[in-house]
């Protein structure tokens, strides 16, 4: 374990107490009280960089520990291709020290999910264990429930979080009630971010409290300076000139005092603190000057180590530094000790020997002092050291190396690593992160000096898969067309082109029928040219779905029967089983409007074909259809509820979302309004995750009806307004909200008489 000694003879300039945060602490204490009582929830701490959000979260951890609670922390990091669920992985590693993680992995159905997030568990699982925001959130809740005490989950820097982490936070905020878990998240509000949008959305629906952490007043700055110096108010006032440019930021107060101490402008003697008027730190009007002054005060070798660490990132593995700097371990440790002494770095709270810069601004200030060629060379050296130390670049090392190669200007290498990271994210079920990462790979290829059409085609092909899974039809079409063109130019196997076109057509079927038709026609032309029965059968199956979505039930039935016959002739195994299932699903949907018995027969056969682990999602789809028939025929939601539960566990978010909408609309007509509201909110969350605004709007319409039945007219009108703002002018949504408005109005006759 790396330990530090105080190399420099100086006092710490970290404030031992919080100043000017009484209101924030009261709010956090109240949230903690509720969690201890079993009414968990979420709190977002927002504010400028350096305003003290993390310090507030740390103070809450101390208060919670005094009450017997446990705290677990995770942090998002700035990256063009963030690692999916990184903050939760960090937190779970800390939970592992309590023993409850291993216990949860062995006792719950979420063992594969936990094993995917924390590979050290060593729990074997499926190749794709269904890791997605819903399963991660449910797994976290179960793990924390096994700790036997109230738990505080602290997630920092959510403004840099990946889409899956944000979606998980969104789900947790709505589902912690009834658990002794408090979620506390910190994020900046000085610029727009997806994290800030999520926080405000959660606050708007009253599922979390948002605390805006303000800058300190001039009087509070003096009080904090006195706390840092351990001096009386008069002394604190005397150093106020040093703090003229701290802008009310607690972090800046500590940094500026530390810089003045290092330069000799501020000195502690027998008579207390003294400011030497003849000494100046040369500090500019920003925190950058404070950091760079202290870096310059270090010995050259120590400064070199700190700069190399800054290139690696805010959080860094110190064991990489000897190779990067060409120094011994002992020399590096000594240099890091000096850097800690002047408050540039500190041990990472997660342990494992990692270190971090005290603030992201600290690292940014150091990097800003490097000329572009110097930064590029240092980044290339750091990337090479990472690859040498971590062959295969497992876990987050792939993304870290890609970011370093990007900074080094080696865009082709960065794109290749981002492709690998994107493919890994797809396998892990993190489709949002996969789409972002692969999109960044595309950007890197566009900036590369030499075109690599083969690599570009691979990136586009993987991006098509990701966009098809997210349902992002707006981006899908141009990417699919570019991928097909590149594959054709490189002489790749034509079936790859057809597969891309069919994925696009299936995804666009309902949202953009014209584009779906064009892609389907192009895929069929390839299939005809190849004379390949597999591709032709897939084309028929996708064409059947497109026809059904377009309302051509007769044409859909003919195509589905033809593709089913081809699959049966091939033996209903492998690709044929997939085609048969797709065909039977269309046939069942066709029969549902004319013969419920025939529809049930088709869906039951589809379920039999999907009776295998590799067809888990297909089997859930069949159960969904059978559950729908039960609901239509007798109002029994048992099978539909089971399908929804299985879909959430398997990561079939689109299916789970559709089922939740059905259940919400069914249950709100009965007496179990709590269950109906839970299903409607789950549907809303799932729809946001898969970017399905119409379904999200319909879920809000269902919530409006439930609010109305409960007598909460204000909430009902708010939900209706949000639904119509999501899909303005959409006939289906307008019909749903109009129906809800009529029901609500009938419940308030006194208001309309």
XYZ file of C-alpha atoms in Angstrom:
753
model
C 0.000 0.000 0.000
C 1.324 3.427 -0.964
C 1.694 5.762 2.009
C 2.772 9.381 2.181
C 4.850 11.296 4.658
C 4.696 15.056 4.918
C 7.769 16.109 3.019
C 7.170 19.812 3.327
C 6.926 21.289 6.848
C 3.569 22.965 6.540
C 0.080 22.923 7.993
C -2.896 21.717 5.979
C -5.018 24.445 4.447
C -8.107 22.227 4.353
C -10.959 23.639 6.399
C -11.780 21.346 9.363
C -15.388 22.591 9.432
C -18.104 23.422 6.950
C -18.949 27.112 6.697
C -22.190 28.589 5.417
C -23.884 25.250 4.793
C -26.425 25.023 7.620
C -29.462 24.894 5.342
C -27.945 22.223 3.088
C -26.951 20.090 6.076
C -30.459 20.308 7.538
C -31.935 19.085 4.255
C -29.453 16.223 4.049
C -30.081 15.280 7.691
C -33.819 15.130 7.006
C -33.248 12.857 3.999
C -30.999 10.649 6.135
C -33.652 10.463 8.868
C -36.198 9.319 6.311
C -33.856 6.662 4.904
C -33.069 5.320 8.374
C -36.833 5.033 8.922
C -37.149 2.974 5.720
C -38.366 5.788 3.449
C -35.383 6.121 1.131
C -35.040 8.669 -1.601
C -32.673 10.769 -3.670
C -30.991 14.164 -3.291
C -29.093 16.053 -5.990
C -26.422 18.573 -4.991
C -25.812 21.046 -7.817
C -23.548 24.068 -8.115
C -20.437 25.540 -9.661
C -17.141 23.631 -9.804
C -15.371 24.022 -6.475
C -18.433 25.175 -4.549
C -18.236 22.265 -2.104
C -20.704 19.628 -3.322
C -18.365 16.701 -2.629
C -17.484 18.110 0.793
C -21.182 18.165 1.692
C -21.541 14.547 0.592
C -18.503 13.609 2.686
C -19.941 15.414 5.708
C -23.146 13.424 5.303
C -21.072 10.217 5.259
C -19.566 11.137 8.633
C -22.988 11.893 10.109
C -24.349 8.641 8.684
C -21.431 6.627 10.081
C -22.112 8.034 13.558
C -25.628 6.630 13.235
C -24.424 3.185 12.150
C -25.028 3.675 8.429
C -22.663 2.700 5.634
C -21.653 4.935 2.715
C -20.519 3.813 -0.734
C -19.142 6.139 -3.423
C -18.754 6.075 -7.159
C -17.692 8.754 -9.608
C -18.235 9.514 -13.277
C -15.199 10.735 -15.197
C -14.842 13.001 -18.191
C -14.462 10.899 -21.326
C -15.699 10.855 -24.914
C -16.505 7.156 -24.393
C -17.408 6.688 -20.715
C -17.437 3.200 -19.248
C -21.045 2.033 -18.770
C -22.199 1.970 -15.126
C -18.737 2.993 -13.871
C -19.975 4.806 -10.711
C -22.044 1.792 -9.695
C -19.154 -0.591 -10.270
C -16.971 1.522 -7.951
C -19.685 1.578 -5.297
C -20.285 -2.170 -5.553
C -16.586 -2.884 -5.077
C -16.815 -1.020 -1.762
C -19.989 -2.911 -0.831
C -17.993 -6.091 -1.458
C -15.951 -5.400 1.666
C -19.091 -5.943 3.776
C -19.641 -9.446 2.396
C -23.162 -8.644 1.213
C -22.115 -8.457 -2.445
C -20.968 -12.069 -2.600
C -24.066 -13.071 -0.662
C -26.342 -11.234 -3.082
C -24.526 -12.761 -6.041
C -25.287 -16.229 -4.695
C -28.816 -15.603 -3.423
C -30.532 -13.468 -6.064
C -31.466 -13.879 -9.692
C -29.245 -10.876 -10.454
C -26.026 -12.843 -10.008
C -25.066 -12.529 -13.729
C -25.588 -8.765 -13.587
C -23.393 -8.385 -10.501
C -20.775 -10.636 -12.055
C -20.695 -8.480 -15.174
C -20.282 -5.272 -13.152
C -17.719 -6.676 -10.712
C -15.723 -9.373 -12.551
C -13.736 -10.153 -9.378
C -16.821 -11.929 -8.058
C -15.889 -14.776 -10.344
C -19.518 -15.701 -10.901
C -20.004 -17.439 -14.247
C -22.963 -16.232 -16.243
C -24.381 -15.955 -19.725
C -22.382 -14.155 -22.391
C -24.956 -11.360 -22.275
C -26.457 -11.356 -18.780
C -28.996 -8.620 -19.517
C -27.054 -5.767 -17.941
C -29.156 -2.630 -18.362
C -30.329 0.238 -16.159
C -33.355 -1.645 -14.860
C -31.451 -4.773 -13.857
C -28.529 -2.795 -12.434
C -30.890 -0.702 -10.304
C -32.770 -3.733 -9.016
C -29.506 -5.542 -8.292
C -28.216 -2.528 -6.338
C -31.374 -2.348 -4.246
C -31.110 -6.031 -3.364
C -27.399 -5.838 -2.540
C -27.842 -2.826 -0.281
C -30.801 -4.484 1.440
C -28.489 -7.325 2.490
C -26.010 -5.011 4.255
C -28.327 -4.994 7.256
C -28.165 -1.240 7.802
C -29.134 2.034 6.171
C -26.961 2.715 3.128
C -25.867 6.001 1.552
C -25.016 5.721 -2.145
C -22.957 8.759 -3.212
C -22.499 9.314 -6.945
C -20.217 12.201 -7.906
C -19.826 14.236 -11.092
C -23.000 12.999 -12.778
C -22.584 15.740 -15.395
C -20.016 13.363 -16.956
C -22.020 10.162 -16.506
C -22.774 7.691 -19.287
C -26.396 7.284 -20.481
C -26.847 3.950 -18.685
C -25.738 5.406 -15.351
C -28.170 8.298 -15.762
C -31.002 5.943 -16.689
C -30.207 3.837 -13.609
C -30.296 6.931 -11.395
C -33.624 7.856 -12.984
C -35.045 4.440 -12.085
C -33.564 4.399 -8.574
C -35.035 7.793 -7.701
C -38.534 6.424 -8.296
C -37.986 3.085 -6.597
C -36.101 3.726 -3.344
C -39.239 4.511 -1.347
C -39.728 1.671 1.096
C -35.991 0.955 1.303
C -33.422 2.253 3.782
C -31.223 3.646 0.995
C -30.397 7.296 0.326
C -28.966 8.261 -3.061
C -26.909 11.475 -3.054
C -25.596 12.708 -6.389
C -23.379 15.706 -7.164
C -23.221 17.530 -10.482
C -22.319 20.873 -11.958
C -24.966 23.312 -13.110
C -22.675 25.852 -14.781
C -23.316 24.376 -18.213
C -25.953 22.101 -19.833
C -25.559 18.333 -19.437
C -27.693 15.215 -19.715
C -27.127 14.650 -16.013
C -28.548 18.057 -15.124
C -31.562 17.412 -17.369
C -32.219 14.111 -15.604
C -31.882 15.699 -12.152
C -34.339 18.459 -12.987
C -36.770 16.005 -14.556
C -36.703 13.810 -11.449
C -37.203 16.847 -9.229
C -40.126 18.001 -11.393
C -41.975 14.765 -10.760
C -41.200 15.050 -7.026
C -39.053 11.925 -6.877
C -35.985 13.729 -5.503
C -34.861 16.915 -3.801
C -32.505 19.241 -5.659
C -30.253 21.412 -3.499
C -28.458 24.268 -5.222
C -25.204 24.850 -3.330
C -24.466 28.586 -3.367
C -21.118 30.401 -3.294
C -19.938 31.759 0.037
C -20.544 35.355 1.001
C -17.597 37.635 1.777
C -18.180 37.157 5.501
C -18.314 33.381 5.097
C -15.040 33.446 3.145
C -13.372 35.170 6.098
C -14.887 32.625 8.475
C -13.587 29.764 6.345
C -10.127 31.342 6.142
C -10.076 31.491 9.940
C -11.009 27.818 10.117
C -8.247 26.885 7.644
C -5.647 28.896 9.558
C -6.903 27.995 13.008
C -6.805 31.714 13.758
C -9.055 34.334 15.301
C -11.367 36.521 13.170
C -8.924 39.418 13.176
C -6.202 37.268 11.590
C -8.656 35.901 9.062
C -9.632 39.422 8.077
C -5.971 40.323 7.680
C -5.482 37.705 4.954
C -8.642 38.726 3.116
C -6.536 40.455 0.429
C -5.143 37.058 -0.544
C -8.685 35.806 -1.103
C -9.933 38.684 -3.201
C -10.201 36.435 -6.262
C -11.661 33.277 -4.705
C -15.152 34.128 -6.051
C -16.804 32.594 -3.000
C -15.636 29.073 -3.896
C -14.493 27.029 -0.855
C -12.085 25.040 -3.040
C -10.463 28.287 -4.208
C -10.107 29.515 -0.616
C -8.101 26.409 0.321
C -6.071 26.460 -2.895
C -5.123 30.127 -2.637
C -4.069 29.830 1.010
C -1.983 26.749 0.158
C -0.285 28.614 -2.705
C 0.496 31.606 -0.465
C 1.935 29.269 2.155
C 4.120 27.522 -0.429
C 5.479 30.826 -1.784
C 6.247 32.282 1.629
C 3.768 35.126 1.312
C 1.835 33.514 4.167
C 3.933 32.315 7.089
C 3.211 30.834 10.514
C 5.549 31.912 13.293
C 5.681 32.055 17.096
C 3.237 34.961 17.090
C 0.780 33.352 14.714
C 0.079 33.915 11.017
C 1.742 36.700 9.143
C 1.407 38.031 5.596
C 4.687 39.227 4.060
C 3.847 42.264 1.986
C 7.175 42.049 0.137
C 6.468 38.531 -1.129
C 4.003 37.865 -3.912
C 2.896 34.536 -5.284
C 2.209 36.151 -8.619
C -1.260 34.641 -8.487
C -3.583 35.550 -11.364
C -7.286 36.110 -10.915
C -8.135 32.447 -11.211
C -7.566 29.112 -9.585
C -5.305 28.108 -12.488
C -2.620 30.429 -11.212
C -2.800 28.917 -7.738
C -2.242 25.395 -9.007
C 0.496 26.274 -11.473
C 2.371 28.284 -8.863
C 2.492 25.318 -6.506
C 3.521 23.020 -9.335
C 6.396 25.388 -10.177
C 7.468 25.399 -6.518
C 8.117 21.642 -6.632
C 11.487 20.224 -7.603
C 11.694 19.560 -11.379
C 11.573 15.778 -10.962
C 8.512 15.984 -8.723
C 6.785 18.378 -11.106
C 7.460 15.961 -13.974
C 5.709 13.157 -12.090
C 2.695 15.365 -11.352
C 2.385 16.437 -14.992
C 2.580 12.804 -16.154
C -0.144 11.911 -13.655
C -2.340 14.755 -14.929
C -2.016 13.426 -18.482
C -3.339 10.051 -17.274
C -6.476 11.662 -15.835
C -7.959 13.050 -12.658
C -7.802 9.563 -11.104
C -4.671 7.593 -11.896
C -2.797 4.402 -11.135
C 0.525 5.604 -9.732
C 2.289 2.359 -10.710
C 2.232 3.514 -14.353
C 4.303 6.586 -13.579
C 7.767 4.998 -13.138
C 7.669 3.663 -16.720
C 6.308 6.927 -18.132
C 8.807 9.147 -16.288
C 11.808 6.794 -16.399
C 12.153 6.906 -12.604
C 12.298 4.348 -9.810
C 9.251 3.540 -7.695
C 10.877 5.219 -4.718
C 11.526 8.441 -6.591
C 7.959 8.538 -7.851
C 6.577 7.917 -4.352
C 8.685 10.752 -2.976
C 7.493 13.106 -5.721
C 3.874 12.194 -5.057
C 4.428 12.815 -1.367
C 5.564 16.354 -2.132
C 2.550 16.856 -4.404
C 0.262 15.753 -1.586
C 2.010 18.109 0.805
C 1.071 21.114 -1.337
C -2.491 19.860 -1.798
C -2.320 18.877 -5.460
C -3.227 15.209 -5.035
C -4.813 12.922 -2.455
C -5.495 9.188 -2.035
C -8.571 7.932 -3.877
C -11.338 7.130 -1.410
C -12.028 3.849 -3.199
C -8.608 2.580 -2.141
C -6.624 0.044 -4.199
C -3.576 2.342 -4.157
C -5.030 4.758 -6.711
C -4.611 8.506 -6.333
C -6.475 11.497 -7.681
C -6.111 15.237 -8.062
C -7.986 17.149 -5.396
C -10.359 18.597 -7.950
C -10.935 18.331 -11.680
C -9.895 21.995 -11.854
C -6.509 21.062 -10.371
C -5.807 18.631 -13.159
C -7.161 21.010 -15.822
C -4.880 23.792 -14.556
C -1.806 21.567 -14.907
C -2.760 20.382 -18.396
C -3.419 23.964 -19.529
C 0.247 24.789 -18.983
C 1.430 22.311 -21.640
C 2.046 23.273 -25.257
C 0.020 21.131 -27.737
C 3.049 19.182 -29.094
C 4.231 18.447 -25.544
C 0.769 17.259 -24.482
C 0.495 15.070 -27.597
C 3.858 13.366 -26.981
C 3.131 12.843 -23.299
C -0.277 11.365 -24.140
C 1.262 8.940 -26.642
C 3.830 7.830 -24.041
C 1.073 7.365 -21.457
C -1.058 5.323 -23.881
C 1.893 3.048 -24.637
C 2.491 2.558 -20.900
C -1.163 1.663 -20.368
C -1.093 -0.915 -23.186
C 2.143 -2.427 -21.865
C 0.761 -2.714 -18.328
C -2.679 -3.990 -19.375
C -2.469 -6.318 -22.408
C -5.877 -6.610 -24.020
C -7.023 -3.393 -22.312
C -9.744 -5.035 -20.248
C -12.397 -3.040 -18.410
C -12.072 0.759 -18.578
C -8.469 0.643 -19.828
C -9.684 0.443 -23.429
C -11.525 3.765 -23.110
C -8.610 5.358 -21.213
C -6.107 4.365 -23.886
C -8.440 5.592 -26.639
C -8.726 9.002 -24.954
C -4.939 9.233 -24.677
C -4.430 8.335 -28.332
C -7.030 10.959 -29.291
C -5.115 13.634 -27.361
C -1.915 12.397 -28.997
C -3.461 12.980 -32.418
C -3.381 9.263 -33.312
C -7.015 9.240 -34.378
C -6.977 5.943 -36.265
C -5.682 4.077 -33.226
C -8.217 5.849 -31.027
C -11.030 4.820 -33.395
C -9.962 1.160 -33.348
C -10.020 1.095 -29.540
C -13.348 2.921 -29.450
C -14.758 0.287 -31.798
C -13.675 -2.401 -29.364
C -15.148 -0.450 -26.440
C -18.409 0.001 -28.336
C -18.658 -3.692 -29.134
C -18.061 -4.544 -25.483
C -20.797 -2.122 -24.465
C -23.198 -3.814 -26.895
C -22.454 -7.233 -25.420
C -22.993 -5.803 -21.936
C -26.367 -4.388 -22.946
C -25.242 -0.748 -22.559
C -26.700 0.283 -25.918
C -26.760 4.023 -25.173
C -23.069 4.087 -24.297
C -22.333 1.846 -27.283
C -24.016 4.308 -29.641
C -22.108 7.262 -28.161
C -18.784 5.437 -28.185
C -19.174 4.219 -31.772
C -20.274 7.691 -32.820
C -17.060 9.043 -31.317
C -15.107 6.363 -33.226
C -16.677 7.731 -36.400
C -15.543 11.246 -35.445
C -11.994 10.049 -34.834
C -11.866 8.341 -38.226
C -12.995 11.564 -39.885
C -9.978 13.330 -38.325
C -7.455 10.602 -39.184
C -4.728 11.419 -41.678
C -5.281 8.242 -43.701
C -8.676 6.737 -44.524
C -9.245 3.151 -43.426
C -12.417 2.068 -45.217
C -12.405 -1.393 -43.650
C -12.273 0.011 -40.131
C -14.887 2.632 -41.016
C -17.215 -0.099 -42.293
C -16.765 -2.109 -39.103
C -17.538 0.960 -36.998
C -20.658 1.774 -39.003
C -21.884 -1.828 -38.898
C -21.606 -1.921 -35.106
C -23.205 1.514 -34.839
C -26.186 0.286 -36.872
C -26.687 -2.508 -34.328
C -26.538 -0.039 -31.449
C -28.939 2.437 -33.058
C -31.340 -0.365 -33.951
C -31.424 -1.450 -30.314
C -31.979 2.105 -29.068
C -34.600 2.760 -31.745
C -32.841 5.954 -32.886
C -34.264 5.957 -36.407
C -33.144 9.529 -37.133
C -29.470 8.547 -36.977
C -29.929 4.981 -38.171
C -30.737 5.575 -41.846
C -27.667 7.613 -42.869
C -25.327 5.373 -40.876
C -26.806 2.225 -42.431
C -26.424 3.659 -45.927
C -22.829 4.689 -45.238
C -22.046 1.240 -43.857
C -23.479 -0.488 -46.926
C -21.517 1.782 -49.269
C -18.265 1.179 -47.401
C -18.790 -2.595 -47.293
C -19.420 -2.585 -51.022
C -16.293 -0.517 -51.704
C -14.122 -2.894 -49.672
C -15.525 -6.003 -51.358
C -16.943 -7.389 -48.109
C -19.377 -10.292 -47.965
C -22.704 -9.007 -49.443
C -24.696 -10.740 -46.706
C -23.260 -8.188 -44.260
C -24.839 -5.437 -46.342
C -28.170 -7.242 -46.411
C -28.087 -7.799 -42.651
C -27.533 -4.080 -42.049
C -30.380 -3.145 -44.374
C -32.748 -5.605 -42.695
C -31.865 -4.327 -39.228
C -32.622 -0.818 -40.414
C -35.896 -1.827 -42.056
C -37.129 -3.707 -38.985
C -36.333 -0.754 -36.709
C -37.858 1.845 -39.043
C -40.953 -0.211 -39.774
C -43.361 1.869 -37.684
C -41.552 5.200 -37.331
C -40.485 5.670 -40.985
C -42.281 3.223 -43.330
C -40.835 4.834 -46.472
C -37.227 4.383 -45.317
C -38.014 0.872 -44.122
C -39.423 0.007 -47.552
C -36.332 1.330 -49.329
C -33.960 -0.597 -47.101
C -36.027 -3.748 -47.353
C -36.067 -3.503 -51.151
C -32.289 -3.084 -51.237
C -31.799 -6.085 -48.946
C -34.097 -8.211 -51.066
C -32.144 -7.260 -54.211
C -28.958 -8.530 -52.566
C -30.719 -11.730 -51.490
C -32.028 -12.312 -55.014
C -28.584 -11.692 -56.512
C -26.964 -14.130 -54.101
C -29.714 -16.731 -54.362
C -29.203 -17.255 -50.622
C -32.277 -18.879 -48.935
C -31.269 -17.666 -45.480
C -31.156 -14.009 -46.491
C -34.339 -14.367 -48.567
C -36.221 -15.880 -45.636
C -35.050 -13.122 -43.305
C -36.184 -10.567 -45.877
C -39.642 -12.158 -46.026
C -39.927 -12.190 -42.226
C -38.937 -8.532 -41.905
C -41.209 -7.625 -44.827
C -44.090 -9.329 -43.011
C -43.506 -7.213 -39.905
C -43.295 -4.042 -41.995
C -46.535 -4.904 -43.786
C -48.289 -5.560 -40.481
C -47.113 -2.246 -39.037
C -48.347 -0.520 -42.223
C -51.816 -2.075 -41.835
C -51.495 -4.515 -44.751
C -52.626 -7.527 -42.750
C -53.297 -9.684 -45.831
C -49.871 -9.061 -47.336
C -48.228 -9.539 -43.945
C -49.919 -12.899 -43.532
C -48.811 -14.135 -46.950
C -45.191 -13.106 -46.366
C -45.177 -14.601 -42.888
C -46.586 -17.899 -44.131
C -43.925 -18.011 -46.871
C -41.036 -17.298 -44.508
C -42.439 -19.819 -42.016
C -42.541 -22.483 -44.734
C -38.884 -21.799 -45.581
C -37.931 -22.078 -41.935
C -39.838 -25.332 -41.515
C -38.130 -26.763 -44.587
C -34.751 -25.921 -43.021
C -35.593 -27.778 -39.815
C -36.448 -24.941 -37.419
C -32.914 -24.755 -36.042
C -30.453 -21.880 -35.863
C -31.412 -19.106 -38.294
C -34.555 -21.006 -39.231
C -35.827 -20.908 -35.665
C -35.361 -17.121 -35.605
C -37.225 -16.716 -38.899
C -40.017 -19.055 -37.744
C -40.494 -17.113 -34.542
C -40.647 -13.774 -36.378
C -43.172 -15.261 -38.800
C -45.386 -16.786 -36.111
C -45.427 -13.511 -34.214
C -46.835 -11.754 -37.274
C -49.322 -14.568 -37.887
C -50.476 -14.398 -34.263
C -50.967 -10.633 -34.472
C -52.998 -11.143 -37.655
C -55.211 -13.786 -36.065
C -55.753 -11.737 -32.894
C -58.302 -9.525 -34.690
C -60.363 -12.406 -36.113
C -59.734 -15.637 -34.174
C -58.307 -15.527 -30.642
C -57.972 -19.324 -30.609
C -55.837 -19.339 -33.754
C -53.768 -16.474 -32.371
C -53.133 -18.426 -29.167
C -52.046 -21.461 -31.211
C -49.515 -19.345 -33.160
C -48.066 -17.710 -30.046
C -47.872 -21.026 -28.168
C -45.943 -22.551 -31.059
C -43.627 -19.551 -31.094
C -43.018 -20.091 -27.369
C -42.126 -23.746 -27.997
C -39.636 -22.786 -30.713
C -38.054 -20.265 -28.358
C -37.615 -22.846 -25.594
C -33.874 -22.388 -25.341
C -31.475 -20.086 -23.492
C -30.310 -18.436 -26.697
C -33.900 -17.392 -27.434
C -34.722 -16.003 -23.990
C -35.986 -12.657 -25.275
C -38.028 -14.374 -27.989
C -39.675 -16.573 -25.355
C -40.572 -13.507 -23.299
C -42.139 -11.926 -26.382
C -44.293 -15.019 -26.855
C -45.351 -14.950 -23.205
C -46.176 -11.252 -23.657
C -48.495 -12.050 -26.537
C -50.155 -14.896 -24.629
C -50.595 -12.625 -21.614
C -52.215 -10.035 -23.856
C -54.723 -12.641 -25.011
C -55.506 -13.553 -21.387
C -56.164 -9.893 -20.611
C -58.435 -9.499 -23.638
C -60.406 -12.676 -22.971
C -60.899 -12.489 -19.214
C -58.946 -9.634 -17.694
C -56.353 -11.960 -16.166
C -53.022 -10.127 -15.948
C -51.030 -12.925 -14.287
C -49.180 -14.037 -17.409
C -48.653 -10.464 -18.591
C -47.169 -9.517 -15.215
C -44.855 -12.527 -15.365
C -43.727 -11.550 -18.861
C -42.953 -8.034 -17.668
C -40.868 -9.320 -14.776
C -38.934 -11.684 -17.037
C -38.383 -8.917 -19.580
C -36.878 -6.608 -16.962
C -34.549 -9.324 -15.720
C -33.440 -10.242 -19.237
C -32.853 -6.644 -20.251
C -35.640 -6.631 -22.853
C -36.431 -3.011 -22.037
C -38.675 -2.350 -25.057
C -40.837 -5.367 -24.249
C -40.977 -4.510 -20.538
C -42.006 -0.958 -21.382
C -44.830 -2.054 -23.684
C -46.101 -4.484 -21.040
C -46.041 -1.827 -18.327
C -48.228 0.423 -20.483
C -50.740 -2.390 -20.962
C -50.789 -3.166 -17.250
C -51.158 0.497 -16.266
C -54.126 0.950 -18.581
C -55.720 -2.271 -17.296
C -55.151 -1.732 -13.579
C -56.225 1.917 -13.533
C -59.738 0.713 -14.407
C -59.851 -1.252 -11.159
C -59.166 -0.455 -7.525
C -55.393 -1.055 -7.335
C -54.304 2.449 -8.327
C -50.916 2.168 -6.580
C -49.982 -0.781 -8.762
C -51.284 1.032 -11.840
C -49.200 4.123 -11.046
C -46.067 2.037 -10.486
C -46.524 0.391 -13.897
C -47.164 3.762 -15.572
C -44.024 5.290 -14.068
C -41.924 2.261 -15.021
C -43.286 2.603 -18.539
C -42.350 6.293 -18.610
C -38.797 5.482 -17.481
C -38.402 2.652 -19.971
C -39.723 4.786 -22.825
C -37.171 7.503 -22.057
C -34.447 4.870 -22.035
C -35.330 3.500 -25.481
C -36.219 6.961 -26.805
C -39.887 6.179 -27.520
C -41.640 9.532 -26.963
C -45.084 8.282 -28.016
C -45.032 5.490 -25.446
C -43.707 7.936 -22.836
C -46.579 10.291 -23.625
C -49.144 7.481 -23.340
C -47.644 6.500 -19.975
C -48.090 10.100 -18.814
C -51.692 10.024 -20.056
C -52.287 6.930 -17.912
C -50.763 8.742 -14.934
C -53.075 11.695 -15.567
C -56.083 9.403 -15.337
C -54.848 7.868 -12.080
C -54.204 11.316 -10.573
C -57.701 12.346 -11.601
C -59.318 9.319 -10.001
C -57.397 10.120 -6.814
C -58.668 13.682 -6.857
C -55.313 15.335 -7.621
C -56.405 17.600 -10.446
C -53.205 19.704 -10.471
C -50.986 16.651 -11.023
C -53.412 15.304 -13.620
C -53.203 18.526 -15.662
C -49.414 18.562 -15.324
C -49.089 14.985 -16.617
C -51.435 15.742 -19.524
C -49.417 18.824 -20.440
C -46.153 16.889 -20.390
C -47.678 14.170 -22.591
C -48.879 16.646 -25.213
C -45.563 18.544 -25.176
C -43.728 15.298 -25.960
C -45.879 14.521 -29.016
C -47.585 17.754 -30.125
C -50.374 17.062 -32.600
C -50.039 13.273 -32.401
C -53.513 11.812 -32.911
C -53.039 8.801 -30.636
C -51.690 10.883 -27.750
C -54.333 13.574 -28.199
C -57.046 10.913 -28.136
C -55.612 9.428 -24.941
C -55.230 12.767 -23.143
C -58.680 13.923 -24.320
C -60.177 10.773 -22.839
C -58.312 11.302 -19.564
C -59.447 14.957 -19.435
C -63.085 13.930 -19.807
C -62.773 11.397 -16.995
C -61.016 13.899 -14.715
C -63.586 16.588 -15.466
C -66.393 14.231 -14.556
C -64.790 13.785 -11.140
C -64.833 17.546 -10.502
C -68.410 18.454 -11.448
C -68.482 21.221 -8.869
C -65.684 22.957 -10.755
C -67.393 22.818 -14.150
C -70.983 23.608 -13.146
